Amino acid sequence: MSVLSYSESGFDTQDDRWDDWEDEEMNTPMKCLFCIQTFQSPIVLFQHAKQAHGFDFPKTRTTLGLDFYQSMRVVNYIRTMGLSDPNFEHVSGFTIDGTEAFLNDDAYLKPAIPDDNLLYALDELDLDDSASVRSTSRVGSLSRSFKADGLESLESLRERELMARIRALEHQLGLREREVKYVSEQFDEYRQMVKRQFYDSIDDNGVDKEVADSGEKGSGSEEVDGSNYYFNSYAGNDIHMQMLQDKVRTEGYRDFIYDNKDVFKGKVVLDVGCGTGILSMFAARAGAAKVIAVDNSDIIHKARANVIENKLEDVITLVKGKIEDLELPVDKVDIIISEWMGYFLLFEAMLDSVLVARDRFLAPGGLLAPSASYIYLTAISDEEYINDQINYWDSVYGFKMSAMKSTGPVIEADVDVVPAKSVAASRALIAEIDHGTATPAALDFSSSFTLVATRDSTIHAFLGYFDVAFARSQATPGPSHAELTLPVCDDDDSSAQQVSGRALWKQPESSMNGFTTGPHGTATHWKQTVFVLREPIQAKQGDEVCGQFTCRKSTTNPRELDLDISYYHVPKDGTAQTVTKQLSYQLR
């Protein structure tokens, strides 16, 4: 490690290294806070920002007494606004008054753009504020700063110059350490994901599992914690665009909120897992007095920008963190809204968090939206699906790839959109969840079922899907059990005692909203869950398939599901002997 020293005659040759470093740093362009222009000097950059965008950063900093870290937050906040709004570069007037929440939000200490050299230059500005006399950035200019009256010695100027360099290096080192920590965390999460996906062959140290298992094992196994990966998976734009473009989902929530503005007017609303903030903004537009939007993903920073852009910041308060750990700015809320549903309803286990929020924050008599949910099981006959998804591996460009098929004891459940014409049996309600009374433990369930073949067919798979209901009162969270178990038909079938998926949820007389993810309704991003049978069932119309369906959280990752189906075929004529078969599935 080199040591910086100086003699009475000036700095030694080691100072040339610092000069080279300064030359390189000073020649690195810095991007404008608002537009795409770049500058070599922060002074010129801030002059441009004042003239072109109406924001006098140095004056604002001095007037409000912003310290170095608050100045960093200002820069990163403005850059975040620019990233979320393409028109932000045309801003011609921008001011802050010192009351903004972001000035004390440590989330804005993280650079909004990589290698933001303007953040390093803030330390130089900090030095300008604290010293009435200082050297310029060049060591050679020290002599020009020397005062003729001798009030400030050359030695003190040297010390000041050294301190400036040390502070700049310390700050740069701090930024790099934070970046390294962030990348390390991302790599750890990726590593855990790889471990989950390939745990059959790779252990934690990258050693072949077959070899590792031959040695002595510890007393316990490490559980995979997928929580960080789960939250980070919701930080990007793509997944939110997919959900927002799902009209069944988004318009289902919107219609319930806007059709029942009297329920929301003047109420305090909690949005659990707010994402882009769309549900919070629906609630605010419907007249809610206050909306608290919570998300543990970094998407909340863009949600905050969305709220500000739509001028709803006086109603909506955004909070980053896990709802299980947070303290809210209110003791109780009147309504909890959340889009928590995963594949097969319970995948990702977000309903658990909503139930925690209910128990901690929902006032007596409060409402959850949605208020109830239901899981259905039916059976399908779909030769095309089997050929595309299963038999495909029998001949891939002339090669057999049987190893790609699920041949082990556990079958991977598939998520796909299945056409209504493939449905070959009645449906069975296997789970009915009242969000006002359910407990996390009760979300692991086992239910018997009976499916009746609606036509002669080869049953290739069971099919699972879910419906959700929105009620005005949690006292009546959804349709009656009789309504829920009615047969499903096409919308143009007016047969008595049959109801279409959409008609069930749009009955004015019941004041009930909701939507279905079943094959009889409009396709959603949740699709349906397919449980392929190892041995197809040759069924005649009127035959029954009876059995037991069990769903539970995975022991290795509670956000995933382990599912067991035992079933037997009961021919209508009763001529064949029934044999119970058991299959195990996983939803990963």
Coordinates of C-alpha atoms in Angstrom, one line a residue:
M1 CA 0.0 0.0 0.0
S2 CA 1.5 3.3 -1.0
V3 CA 1.7 6.2 1.4
L4 CA 1.1 9.8 0.4
S5 CA 3.7 12.2 1.8
Y6 CA 4.9 15.7 1.1
S7 CA 8.0 17.8 1.9
E8 CA 8.5 21.4 2.5
S9 CA 9.2 21.9 -1.2
G10 CA 5.9 20.4 -2.2
F11 CA 4.3 17.1 -3.0
D12 CA 6.6 14.2 -3.9
T13 CA 6.2 12.1 -7.1
Q14 CA 3.4 10.1 -5.6
D15 CA 1.2 13.1 -6.2
D16 CA 1.5 12.6 -9.9
R17 CA -0.6 9.5 -9.4
W18 CA -3.3 11.5 -7.7
D19 CA -3.1 14.0 -10.5
D20 CA -3.6 11.2 -13.1
W21 CA -6.6 10.0 -11.1
E22 CA -8.1 13.4 -11.0
D23 CA -7.5 14.0 -14.7
E24 CA -9.3 10.7 -15.4
E25 CA -12.2 11.6 -13.1
M26 CA -12.5 15.1 -14.3
N27 CA -12.7 13.9 -17.9
T28 CA -15.6 11.5 -17.2
P29 CA -18.8 13.1 -18.5
M30 CA -21.7 13.6 -16.1
K31 CA -25.3 13.3 -17.3
C32 CA -27.8 16.2 -16.7
L33 CA -30.3 15.6 -13.9
F34 CA -33.2 15.9 -16.4
C35 CA -32.2 15.4 -20.0
I36 CA -29.6 13.4 -21.9
Q37 CA -26.9 16.1 -22.2
T38 CA -23.6 15.4 -20.6
F39 CA -21.0 17.8 -19.0
Q40 CA -17.4 17.6 -17.8
S41 CA -18.0 19.9 -14.9
P42 CA -20.7 19.8 -12.2
I43 CA -20.7 23.6 -12.2
V44 CA -21.6 23.7 -15.9
L45 CA -24.1 20.9 -15.4
F46 CA -25.9 22.8 -12.6
Q47 CA -25.9 26.0 -14.7
H48 CA -27.5 24.1 -17.5
A49 CA -30.1 22.6 -15.1
K50 CA -31.0 26.1 -13.8
Q51 CA -31.3 27.7 -17.3
A52 CA -32.9 24.8 -19.2
H53 CA -35.0 23.1 -16.4
G54 CA -35.6 25.9 -13.8
F55 CA -33.8 24.0 -11.0
D56 CA -31.0 25.8 -9.1
F57 CA -29.4 22.9 -7.3
P58 CA -26.6 24.9 -5.5
K59 CA -29.0 27.6 -4.3
T60 CA -31.6 25.0 -3.2
R61 CA -28.9 23.1 -1.3
T62 CA -27.7 26.2 0.5
T63 CA -31.2 27.5 1.2
L64 CA -32.6 24.3 2.6
G65 CA -29.3 23.4 4.3
L66 CA -29.1 20.0 2.7
D67 CA -26.3 17.8 3.8
F68 CA -24.3 15.5 1.6
Y69 CA -26.6 12.5 1.9
Q70 CA -29.7 14.6 1.3
S71 CA -28.1 16.0 -1.8
M72 CA -27.5 12.4 -3.0
R73 CA -31.2 11.7 -2.4
V74 CA -32.2 14.7 -4.5
V75 CA -30.0 13.6 -7.4
N76 CA -31.2 9.9 -7.3
Y77 CA -34.9 11.0 -6.8
I78 CA -34.8 13.2 -9.9
R79 CA -33.0 10.5 -11.9
T80 CA -35.7 8.0 -10.8
M81 CA -38.4 10.4 -12.0
G82 CA -36.6 10.6 -15.4
L83 CA -36.4 6.8 -15.7
S84 CA -40.1 6.4 -15.0
D85 CA -41.3 9.2 -17.2
P86 CA -39.9 9.7 -20.8
N87 CA -41.3 13.3 -20.9
F88 CA -39.5 14.3 -17.7
E89 CA -36.5 15.6 -19.7
H90 CA -38.7 18.4 -20.9
V91 CA -39.3 19.8 -17.4
S92 CA -38.8 23.5 -17.4
G93 CA -39.6 24.2 -13.7
F94 CA -38.7 21.9 -10.8
T95 CA -38.4 22.9 -7.1
I96 CA -38.4 21.3 -3.7
D97 CA -39.2 23.0 -0.3
G98 CA -37.5 20.6 2.1
T99 CA -40.6 18.8 3.3
E100 CA -40.4 16.0 0.7
A101 CA -40.3 12.5 2.2
F102 CA -37.6 11.3 -0.2
L103 CA -35.1 13.6 1.5
N104 CA -35.0 11.1 4.4
D105 CA -35.6 7.9 2.5
D106 CA -32.4 5.8 2.4
A107 CA -33.7 4.0 -0.7
Y108 CA -32.5 7.1 -2.6
L109 CA -28.9 6.6 -1.4
K110 CA -28.7 3.8 -4.0
P111 CA -27.5 5.3 -7.4
A112 CA -30.5 5.4 -9.8
I113 CA -28.1 5.0 -12.8
P114 CA -24.8 3.0 -12.9
D115 CA -21.6 4.9 -12.4
D116 CA -23.2 8.2 -11.7
N117 CA -20.2 10.5 -11.5
L118 CA -22.3 13.4 -10.5
L119 CA -22.7 11.7 -7.1
Y120 CA -18.9 11.8 -6.7
A121 CA -18.8 15.5 -7.5
L122 CA -21.2 16.3 -4.7
D123 CA -18.4 15.8 -2.3
E124 CA -16.5 18.7 -4.0
L125 CA -19.6 20.8 -3.6
D126 CA -19.7 19.9 0.1
L127 CA -16.2 21.2 0.5
D128 CA -17.2 24.4 -1.2
D129 CA -19.9 25.0 1.4
S130 CA -17.5 24.4 4.3
A131 CA -14.5 26.4 3.2
S132 CA -14.3 30.0 2.3
V133 CA -11.1 29.5 0.5
R134 CA -10.0 26.2 -1.2
S135 CA -7.8 25.1 -4.0
T136 CA -9.1 24.3 -7.5
S137 CA -9.1 20.7 -8.6
R138 CA -5.5 20.9 -9.9
V139 CA -2.7 20.6 -7.5
G140 CA -0.6 23.1 -9.5
S141 CA -3.2 25.8 -8.8
L142 CA -2.5 25.8 -5.0
S143 CA -0.1 28.7 -5.5
R144 CA -2.8 30.8 -7.1
S145 CA -5.1 30.2 -4.1
F146 CA -2.4 31.3 -1.6
K147 CA -3.4 34.5 0.2
A148 CA -1.0 37.3 0.0
D149 CA -1.6 38.4 3.6
G150 CA -0.4 35.0 4.9
L151 CA -3.7 34.2 6.8
E152 CA -3.8 30.8 5.3
S153 CA -0.5 28.9 4.9
L154 CA 0.4 26.7 2.0
E155 CA 0.5 23.7 4.4
S156 CA -3.1 24.2 5.4
L157 CA -4.0 24.4 1.7
R158 CA -2.2 21.1 1.2
E159 CA -4.0 19.5 4.1
R160 CA -7.3 20.8 2.7
E161 CA -6.5 19.4 -0.7
L162 CA -5.6 16.0 0.8
M163 CA -8.8 15.9 2.9
A164 CA -10.8 16.6 -0.2
R165 CA -9.2 13.8 -2.0
I166 CA -9.6 11.4 0.9
R167 CA -13.3 12.3 1.3
A168 CA -13.9 11.8 -2.4
L169 CA -12.1 8.4 -2.3
E170 CA -14.0 7.3 0.8
H171 CA -17.3 8.3 -0.8
Q172 CA -16.4 6.5 -4.0
L173 CA -15.4 3.4 -2.0
G174 CA -18.7 3.5 -0.1
L175 CA -20.7 3.6 -3.3
R176 CA -18.7 0.7 -4.7
E177 CA -19.2 -1.3 -1.5
R178 CA -22.9 -0.8 -1.7
E179 CA -22.9 -1.9 -5.3
V180 CA -20.9 -5.0 -4.5
K181 CA -23.3 -5.8 -1.7
Y182 CA -26.3 -5.4 -4.0
V183 CA -24.7 -7.6 -6.7
S184 CA -23.7 -10.2 -4.1
E185 CA -27.3 -10.3 -2.8
Q186 CA -28.6 -10.7 -6.4
F187 CA -26.1 -13.5 -7.0
D188 CA -27.1 -15.3 -3.8
E189 CA -30.7 -15.2 -4.9
Y190 CA -29.8 -16.5 -8.3
R191 CA -27.8 -19.2 -6.7
Q192 CA -30.7 -20.2 -4.6
M193 CA -33.0 -20.3 -7.7
V194 CA -30.5 -22.6 -9.5
K195 CA -30.4 -24.8 -6.4
R196 CA -34.1 -25.2 -6.4
Q197 CA -34.3 -25.9 -10.1
F198 CA -31.3 -28.3 -10.2
Y199 CA -31.2 -29.7 -6.7
D200 CA -31.1 -33.3 -8.0
S201 CA -27.5 -32.8 -9.3
I202 CA -26.0 -29.8 -7.6
D203 CA -25.5 -29.0 -4.0
D204 CA -24.7 -25.7 -2.3
N205 CA -21.0 -25.9 -3.1
G206 CA -21.5 -26.9 -6.8
V207 CA -20.5 -30.5 -6.0
D208 CA -22.3 -33.3 -7.8
K209 CA -25.1 -34.3 -5.4
E210 CA -24.6 -38.0 -5.9
V211 CA -21.0 -37.7 -4.7
A212 CA -22.0 -35.4 -1.8
D213 CA -24.7 -37.7 -0.6
S214 CA -22.2 -40.5 -0.2
G215 CA -20.5 -38.7 2.7
E216 CA -21.8 -38.2 6.2
K217 CA -24.8 -35.9 6.4
G218 CA -25.6 -33.3 9.0
S219 CA -28.4 -33.6 11.5
G220 CA -30.7 -31.4 9.5
S221 CA -31.3 -30.1 6.0
E222 CA -31.3 -26.5 5.0
E223 CA -34.5 -25.1 3.7
V224 CA -34.5 -22.9 0.7
D225 CA -35.6 -19.4 1.4
G226 CA -37.1 -18.0 -1.7
S227 CA -38.5 -14.8 -0.2
N228 CA -35.9 -12.5 -1.6
Y229 CA -36.1 -14.1 -5.0
Y230 CA -39.9 -13.9 -4.9
F231 CA -40.0 -10.2 -4.1
N232 CA -37.2 -9.3 -6.6
S233 CA -39.1 -11.2 -9.3
Y234 CA -41.8 -8.4 -9.1
A235 CA -39.3 -5.5 -9.4
G236 CA -39.3 -5.4 -13.2
N237 CA -41.8 -3.9 -15.7
D238 CA -42.6 -7.0 -17.7
I239 CA -44.5 -9.0 -15.1
H240 CA -46.6 -5.9 -14.2
M241 CA -47.4 -5.2 -17.8
Q242 CA -48.6 -8.8 -18.2
M243 CA -50.9 -8.4 -15.1
L244 CA -52.2 -5.0 -16.1
Q245 CA -53.0 -6.2 -19.6
D246 CA -55.0 -9.1 -18.2
K247 CA -58.4 -7.4 -18.5
V248 CA -60.3 -10.0 -16.5
R249 CA -58.0 -9.4 -13.6
T250 CA -57.6 -5.6 -13.7
E251 CA -61.1 -4.7 -14.8
G252 CA -62.5 -7.1 -12.3
Y253 CA -61.0 -5.1 -9.5
R254 CA -61.7 -1.8 -11.2
D255 CA -65.4 -2.6 -11.7
F256 CA -65.9 -3.7 -8.1
I257 CA -64.3 -0.6 -6.8
Y258 CA -66.0 1.9 -9.1
D259 CA -69.4 0.1 -8.9
N260 CA -69.2 0.4 -5.1
K261 CA -67.8 3.9 -4.6
D262 CA -70.2 4.4 -1.6
V263 CA -68.3 1.5 0.1
F264 CA -64.9 3.2 -0.4
K265 CA -65.9 6.8 0.1
G266 CA -64.1 8.3 3.2
K267 CA -62.6 5.0 4.1
V268 CA -59.0 4.0 5.0
V269 CA -57.8 1.4 2.6
L270 CA -54.7 -0.9 2.8
D271 CA -53.3 -2.3 -0.5
V272 CA -51.1 -5.3 0.2
G273 CA -48.6 -6.0 -2.6
C274 CA -49.4 -2.8 -4.4
G275 CA -47.1 -3.3 -7.4
T276 CA -47.5 -0.4 -9.8
G277 CA -50.2 1.1 -7.5
I278 CA -53.1 0.6 -9.8
L279 CA -55.5 -0.7 -7.2
S280 CA -54.5 2.0 -4.8
M281 CA -55.3 4.6 -7.5
F282 CA -58.6 3.0 -8.2
A283 CA -59.5 3.3 -4.5
A284 CA -58.3 6.9 -4.3
R285 CA -60.4 7.8 -7.4
A286 CA -63.4 6.0 -5.8
G287 CA -63.2 8.5 -2.9
A288 CA -61.1 6.7 -0.2
A289 CA -59.9 9.2 2.4
K290 CA -56.5 7.5 2.7
V291 CA -54.8 4.6 1.0
I292 CA -51.7 2.9 2.3
A293 CA -49.9 1.0 -0.4
V294 CA -47.4 -1.6 0.8
D295 CA -44.9 -3.6 -1.3
N296 CA -41.6 -5.3 -0.5
S297 CA -40.3 -5.1 -4.1
D298 CA -38.4 -2.2 -5.6
I299 CA -41.4 -1.7 -7.9
I300 CA -42.7 0.6 -5.1
H301 CA -40.4 3.3 -6.2
K302 CA -42.1 3.4 -9.6
A303 CA -45.4 3.1 -7.9
R304 CA -44.5 6.3 -6.0
A305 CA -43.7 8.0 -9.3
N306 CA -47.0 6.8 -10.7
V307 CA -48.9 8.2 -7.7
I308 CA -47.2 11.6 -8.0
E309 CA -47.7 11.8 -11.7
N310 CA -51.4 11.3 -11.2
K311 CA -51.5 13.9 -8.4
L312 CA -52.7 11.4 -5.8
E313 CA -49.9 11.7 -3.3
D314 CA -52.2 13.5 -0.8
V315 CA -54.3 10.4 -0.6
I316 CA -51.9 7.5 -1.2
T317 CA -49.0 6.8 1.2
L318 CA -46.5 4.2 -0.1
V319 CA -44.5 2.0 2.4
K320 CA -41.8 -0.5 1.4
G321 CA -41.4 -3.6 3.5
K322 CA -43.1 -6.9 4.5
I323 CA -46.6 -6.5 5.8
E324 CA -45.7 -9.0 8.6
D325 CA -43.0 -6.6 9.9
L326 CA -44.3 -3.1 9.2
E327 CA -45.9 -0.6 11.5
L328 CA -48.5 1.4 9.5
P329 CA -49.2 5.1 10.0
V330 CA -52.7 4.1 11.2
D331 CA -53.9 1.6 13.8
K332 CA -56.7 0.2 11.7
V333 CA -58.0 0.2 8.2
D334 CA -61.6 -0.2 6.9
I335 CA -60.8 -2.1 3.7
I336 CA -57.9 -4.4 2.5
I337 CA -57.5 -4.8 -1.2
S338 CA -54.9 -7.1 -2.7
E339 CA -54.2 -9.0 -5.9
W340 CA -52.5 -11.9 -4.2
M341 CA -53.6 -14.9 -6.3
G342 CA -51.1 -17.3 -7.9
Y343 CA -51.4 -20.3 -10.2
F344 CA -54.0 -22.7 -8.8
L345 CA -54.9 -19.8 -6.5
L346 CA -52.4 -20.7 -3.7
F347 CA -49.1 -20.8 -5.5
E348 CA -46.7 -18.1 -4.1
A349 CA -48.5 -18.2 -0.7
M350 CA -49.3 -14.5 -0.7
L351 CA -52.7 -15.1 0.8
D352 CA -50.9 -15.8 4.0
S353 CA -49.6 -12.3 4.1
V354 CA -53.1 -10.8 3.4
L355 CA -54.4 -12.8 6.4
V356 CA -51.7 -11.5 8.6
A357 CA -52.6 -7.9 7.4
R358 CA -56.3 -8.7 8.2
D359 CA -55.5 -9.9 11.7
R360 CA -53.2 -6.9 12.5
F361 CA -54.9 -4.0 10.8
L362 CA -58.5 -4.6 9.7
A363 CA -61.1 -2.9 11.8
P364 CA -64.0 -5.0 13.1
G365 CA -66.6 -5.3 10.4
G366 CA -64.0 -4.4 7.8
L367 CA -64.0 -5.7 4.2
L368 CA -61.4 -7.7 2.1
A369 CA -61.4 -7.4 -1.6
P370 CA -61.7 -10.0 -2.9
S371 CA -63.8 -11.4 -0.1
A372 CA -63.7 -15.1 -1.0
S373 CA -62.1 -17.6 -3.4
Y374 CA -62.9 -21.0 -4.7
I375 CA -60.8 -23.8 -6.3
Y376 CA -62.4 -26.2 -8.8
L377 CA -61.4 -29.5 -10.3
T378 CA -62.6 -31.0 -13.5
A379 CA -61.2 -33.4 -16.2
I380 CA -60.2 -32.9 -19.8
S381 CA -59.8 -35.0 -23.0
D382 CA -57.3 -33.3 -25.2
E383 CA -55.2 -35.4 -27.5
E384 CA -53.6 -32.4 -29.1
Y385 CA -52.3 -31.2 -25.7
I386 CA -50.9 -34.6 -24.9
N387 CA -49.1 -34.7 -28.2
D388 CA -47.7 -31.2 -27.9
Q389 CA -46.6 -31.5 -24.2
I390 CA -45.9 -35.2 -23.5
N391 CA -45.5 -37.2 -26.7
Y392 CA -43.4 -34.4 -28.3
W393 CA -40.4 -36.0 -26.6
D394 CA -40.9 -39.3 -28.5
S395 CA -39.5 -37.8 -31.7
V396 CA -37.6 -34.5 -31.6
Y397 CA -36.2 -34.0 -35.1
G398 CA -35.9 -37.8 -35.4
F399 CA -34.4 -38.4 -31.9
K400 CA -36.0 -39.9 -28.9
M401 CA -35.8 -37.9 -25.7
S402 CA -37.8 -40.0 -23.2
A403 CA -35.7 -38.7 -20.3
M404 CA -37.4 -35.3 -20.7
K405 CA -40.7 -36.8 -19.6
S406 CA -41.8 -36.9 -16.0
T407 CA -41.0 -40.5 -15.1
G408 CA -40.2 -40.1 -11.4
P409 CA -42.6 -40.5 -8.5
V410 CA -43.5 -36.8 -8.7
I411 CA -45.1 -35.2 -11.8
E412 CA -44.6 -31.5 -12.6
A413 CA -48.0 -29.9 -12.8
D414 CA -48.3 -27.8 -16.0
V415 CA -49.8 -24.3 -16.3
D416 CA -51.5 -23.7 -19.7
V417 CA -54.7 -22.4 -21.3
V418 CA -57.0 -25.2 -22.1
P419 CA -60.0 -24.7 -24.4
A420 CA -63.5 -25.2 -23.1
K421 CA -64.1 -27.9 -25.7
S422 CA -61.6 -30.1 -24.0
V423 CA -63.6 -30.3 -20.7
A424 CA -65.0 -33.8 -20.5
A425 CA -66.6 -33.9 -17.0
S426 CA -68.5 -31.9 -14.4
R427 CA -66.6 -29.7 -12.0
A428 CA -66.1 -30.3 -8.3
L429 CA -65.6 -27.5 -5.7
I430 CA -62.6 -28.7 -3.7
A431 CA -61.8 -25.5 -1.7
E432 CA -64.0 -22.7 -0.5
I433 CA -62.1 -19.9 1.3
D434 CA -63.7 -17.0 3.2
H435 CA -61.0 -14.4 3.4
G436 CA -62.6 -13.0 6.6
T437 CA -62.2 -16.1 8.6
A438 CA -59.6 -18.3 7.0
T439 CA -56.3 -19.1 8.7
P440 CA -52.9 -19.7 7.0
A441 CA -52.9 -23.3 8.4
A442 CA -56.3 -24.0 6.7
L443 CA -54.8 -23.2 3.3
D444 CA -53.3 -26.7 3.3
F445 CA -56.4 -28.7 2.6
S446 CA -57.7 -32.2 1.5
S447 CA -61.1 -32.6 -0.2
S448 CA -63.0 -35.5 -1.7
F449 CA -64.4 -35.0 -5.2
T450 CA -66.7 -36.7 -7.7
L451 CA -66.6 -35.9 -11.4
V452 CA -69.2 -37.1 -13.8
A453 CA -68.2 -37.7 -17.5
T454 CA -70.3 -35.4 -19.7
R455 CA -69.5 -37.4 -22.9
D456 CA -67.7 -40.5 -24.1
S457 CA -64.0 -39.7 -24.1
T458 CA -60.5 -40.5 -23.1
I459 CA -59.7 -38.5 -20.0
H460 CA -56.1 -37.4 -20.2
A461 CA -55.8 -35.1 -17.2
F462 CA -57.4 -33.4 -14.3
L463 CA -57.7 -29.6 -14.6
G464 CA -57.7 -27.1 -11.7
Y465 CA -58.7 -23.4 -11.7
F466 CA -60.1 -20.8 -9.4
D467 CA -62.8 -18.1 -9.1
V468 CA -62.8 -15.1 -6.8
A469 CA -65.7 -13.1 -5.4
F470 CA -66.0 -9.4 -4.4
A471 CA -68.8 -8.6 -1.9
R472 CA -69.9 -5.3 -0.3
S473 CA -69.8 -6.9 3.1
Q474 CA -67.6 -9.6 4.5
A475 CA -70.7 -11.0 6.3
T476 CA -71.7 -12.4 2.9
P477 CA -68.4 -13.0 1.2
G478 CA -69.6 -14.8 -1.9
P479 CA -72.4 -16.8 -3.6
S480 CA -74.2 -19.6 -1.8
H481 CA -72.8 -23.1 -1.9
A482 CA -75.7 -24.1 -4.1
E483 CA -74.8 -21.4 -6.7
L484 CA -71.1 -22.3 -6.5
T485 CA -71.8 -26.0 -7.4
L486 CA -74.1 -25.3 -10.3
P487 CA -72.9 -26.9 -13.6
V488 CA -71.1 -24.5 -16.0
C489 CA -72.3 -23.9 -19.5
D490 CA -71.6 -21.7 -22.5
D491 CA -73.0 -18.1 -22.3
D492 CA -75.5 -18.9 -25.1
D493 CA -76.9 -21.9 -23.3
S494 CA -80.1 -20.8 -21.4
S495 CA -80.8 -24.2 -19.8
A496 CA -82.4 -24.0 -16.4
Q497 CA -80.1 -24.5 -13.3
Q498 CA -77.0 -23.7 -15.4
V499 CA -75.0 -20.6 -15.1
S500 CA -72.0 -19.3 -17.1
G501 CA -68.8 -18.2 -15.4
R502 CA -69.4 -14.6 -16.2
A503 CA -73.1 -14.5 -15.4
L504 CA -72.5 -15.8 -11.9
W505 CA -70.4 -12.7 -11.1
K506 CA -72.6 -10.0 -12.7
Q507 CA -76.0 -10.4 -11.1
P508 CA -77.3 -7.0 -10.0
E509 CA -79.8 -8.5 -7.6
S510 CA -76.9 -10.1 -5.6
S511 CA -74.6 -7.1 -5.6
M512 CA -71.8 -9.5 -6.3
N513 CA -68.7 -9.1 -8.5
G514 CA -65.9 -11.5 -9.3
F515 CA -64.3 -13.4 -12.1
T516 CA -63.3 -17.0 -13.1
T517 CA -60.1 -18.4 -14.4
G518 CA -61.8 -21.5 -15.7
P519 CA -61.7 -22.7 -19.3
H520 CA -65.3 -21.6 -19.8
G521 CA -64.3 -17.9 -19.2
T522 CA -62.0 -15.5 -20.9
A523 CA -58.3 -16.6 -20.6
T524 CA -56.2 -14.9 -17.9
H525 CA -52.5 -14.8 -17.1
W526 CA -53.2 -17.4 -14.4
K527 CA -54.4 -19.9 -17.1
Q528 CA -55.3 -23.3 -15.7
T529 CA -53.3 -26.0 -13.9
V530 CA -53.1 -29.4 -15.7
F531 CA -52.5 -32.6 -13.8
V532 CA -51.6 -35.2 -16.5
L533 CA -52.6 -38.8 -15.8
R534 CA -50.0 -41.5 -16.3
E535 CA -52.8 -43.8 -17.5
P536 CA -55.7 -42.2 -19.3
I537 CA -59.2 -43.1 -18.3
Q538 CA -61.6 -44.5 -20.9
A539 CA -64.9 -43.0 -19.8
K540 CA -68.5 -43.2 -21.0
Q541 CA -71.0 -40.5 -20.5
G542 CA -72.3 -40.8 -16.9
D543 CA -69.3 -42.5 -15.6
E544 CA -67.9 -41.2 -12.3
V545 CA -64.3 -40.4 -11.3
C546 CA -64.1 -40.2 -7.5
G547 CA -61.2 -39.4 -5.3
Q548 CA -59.3 -37.3 -2.8
F549 CA -57.4 -34.1 -3.6
T550 CA -54.7 -32.8 -1.2
C551 CA -52.9 -29.5 -1.4
R552 CA -50.1 -28.3 0.9
K553 CA -47.1 -26.0 0.9
S554 CA -43.8 -27.5 -0.1
T555 CA -41.5 -28.4 2.7
T556 CA -38.5 -27.0 0.8
N557 CA -40.1 -23.7 -0.3
P558 CA -43.4 -22.6 1.3
R559 CA -44.3 -20.5 -1.8
E560 CA -44.5 -23.7 -3.9
L561 CA -47.1 -26.5 -3.7
D562 CA -47.1 -30.2 -3.3
L563 CA -50.3 -31.9 -4.5
D564 CA -51.6 -35.5 -4.2
I565 CA -54.5 -37.0 -6.1
S566 CA -55.9 -40.5 -5.4
Y567 CA -58.8 -41.5 -7.6
Y568 CA -60.8 -44.4 -9.0
H569 CA -63.1 -44.9 -12.0
V570 CA -66.7 -45.9 -11.4
P571 CA -68.4 -47.0 -14.7
K572 CA -72.1 -46.1 -15.0
D573 CA -73.1 -49.7 -15.6
G574 CA -71.0 -50.9 -12.6
T575 CA -69.5 -53.8 -14.6
A576 CA -65.8 -53.0 -14.0
Q577 CA -64.0 -53.3 -10.7
T578 CA -62.7 -50.0 -9.3
V579 CA -59.0 -49.6 -8.6
T580 CA -57.6 -46.7 -6.6
K581 CA -54.6 -45.0 -8.2
Q582 CA -52.4 -42.4 -6.5
L583 CA -50.4 -39.6 -8.2
S584 CA -48.2 -36.9 -6.7
Y585 CA -47.5 -33.5 -8.3
Q586 CA -45.5 -30.4 -7.7
L587 CA -46.2 -26.8 -8.8
R588 CA -42.9 -25.0 -9.0

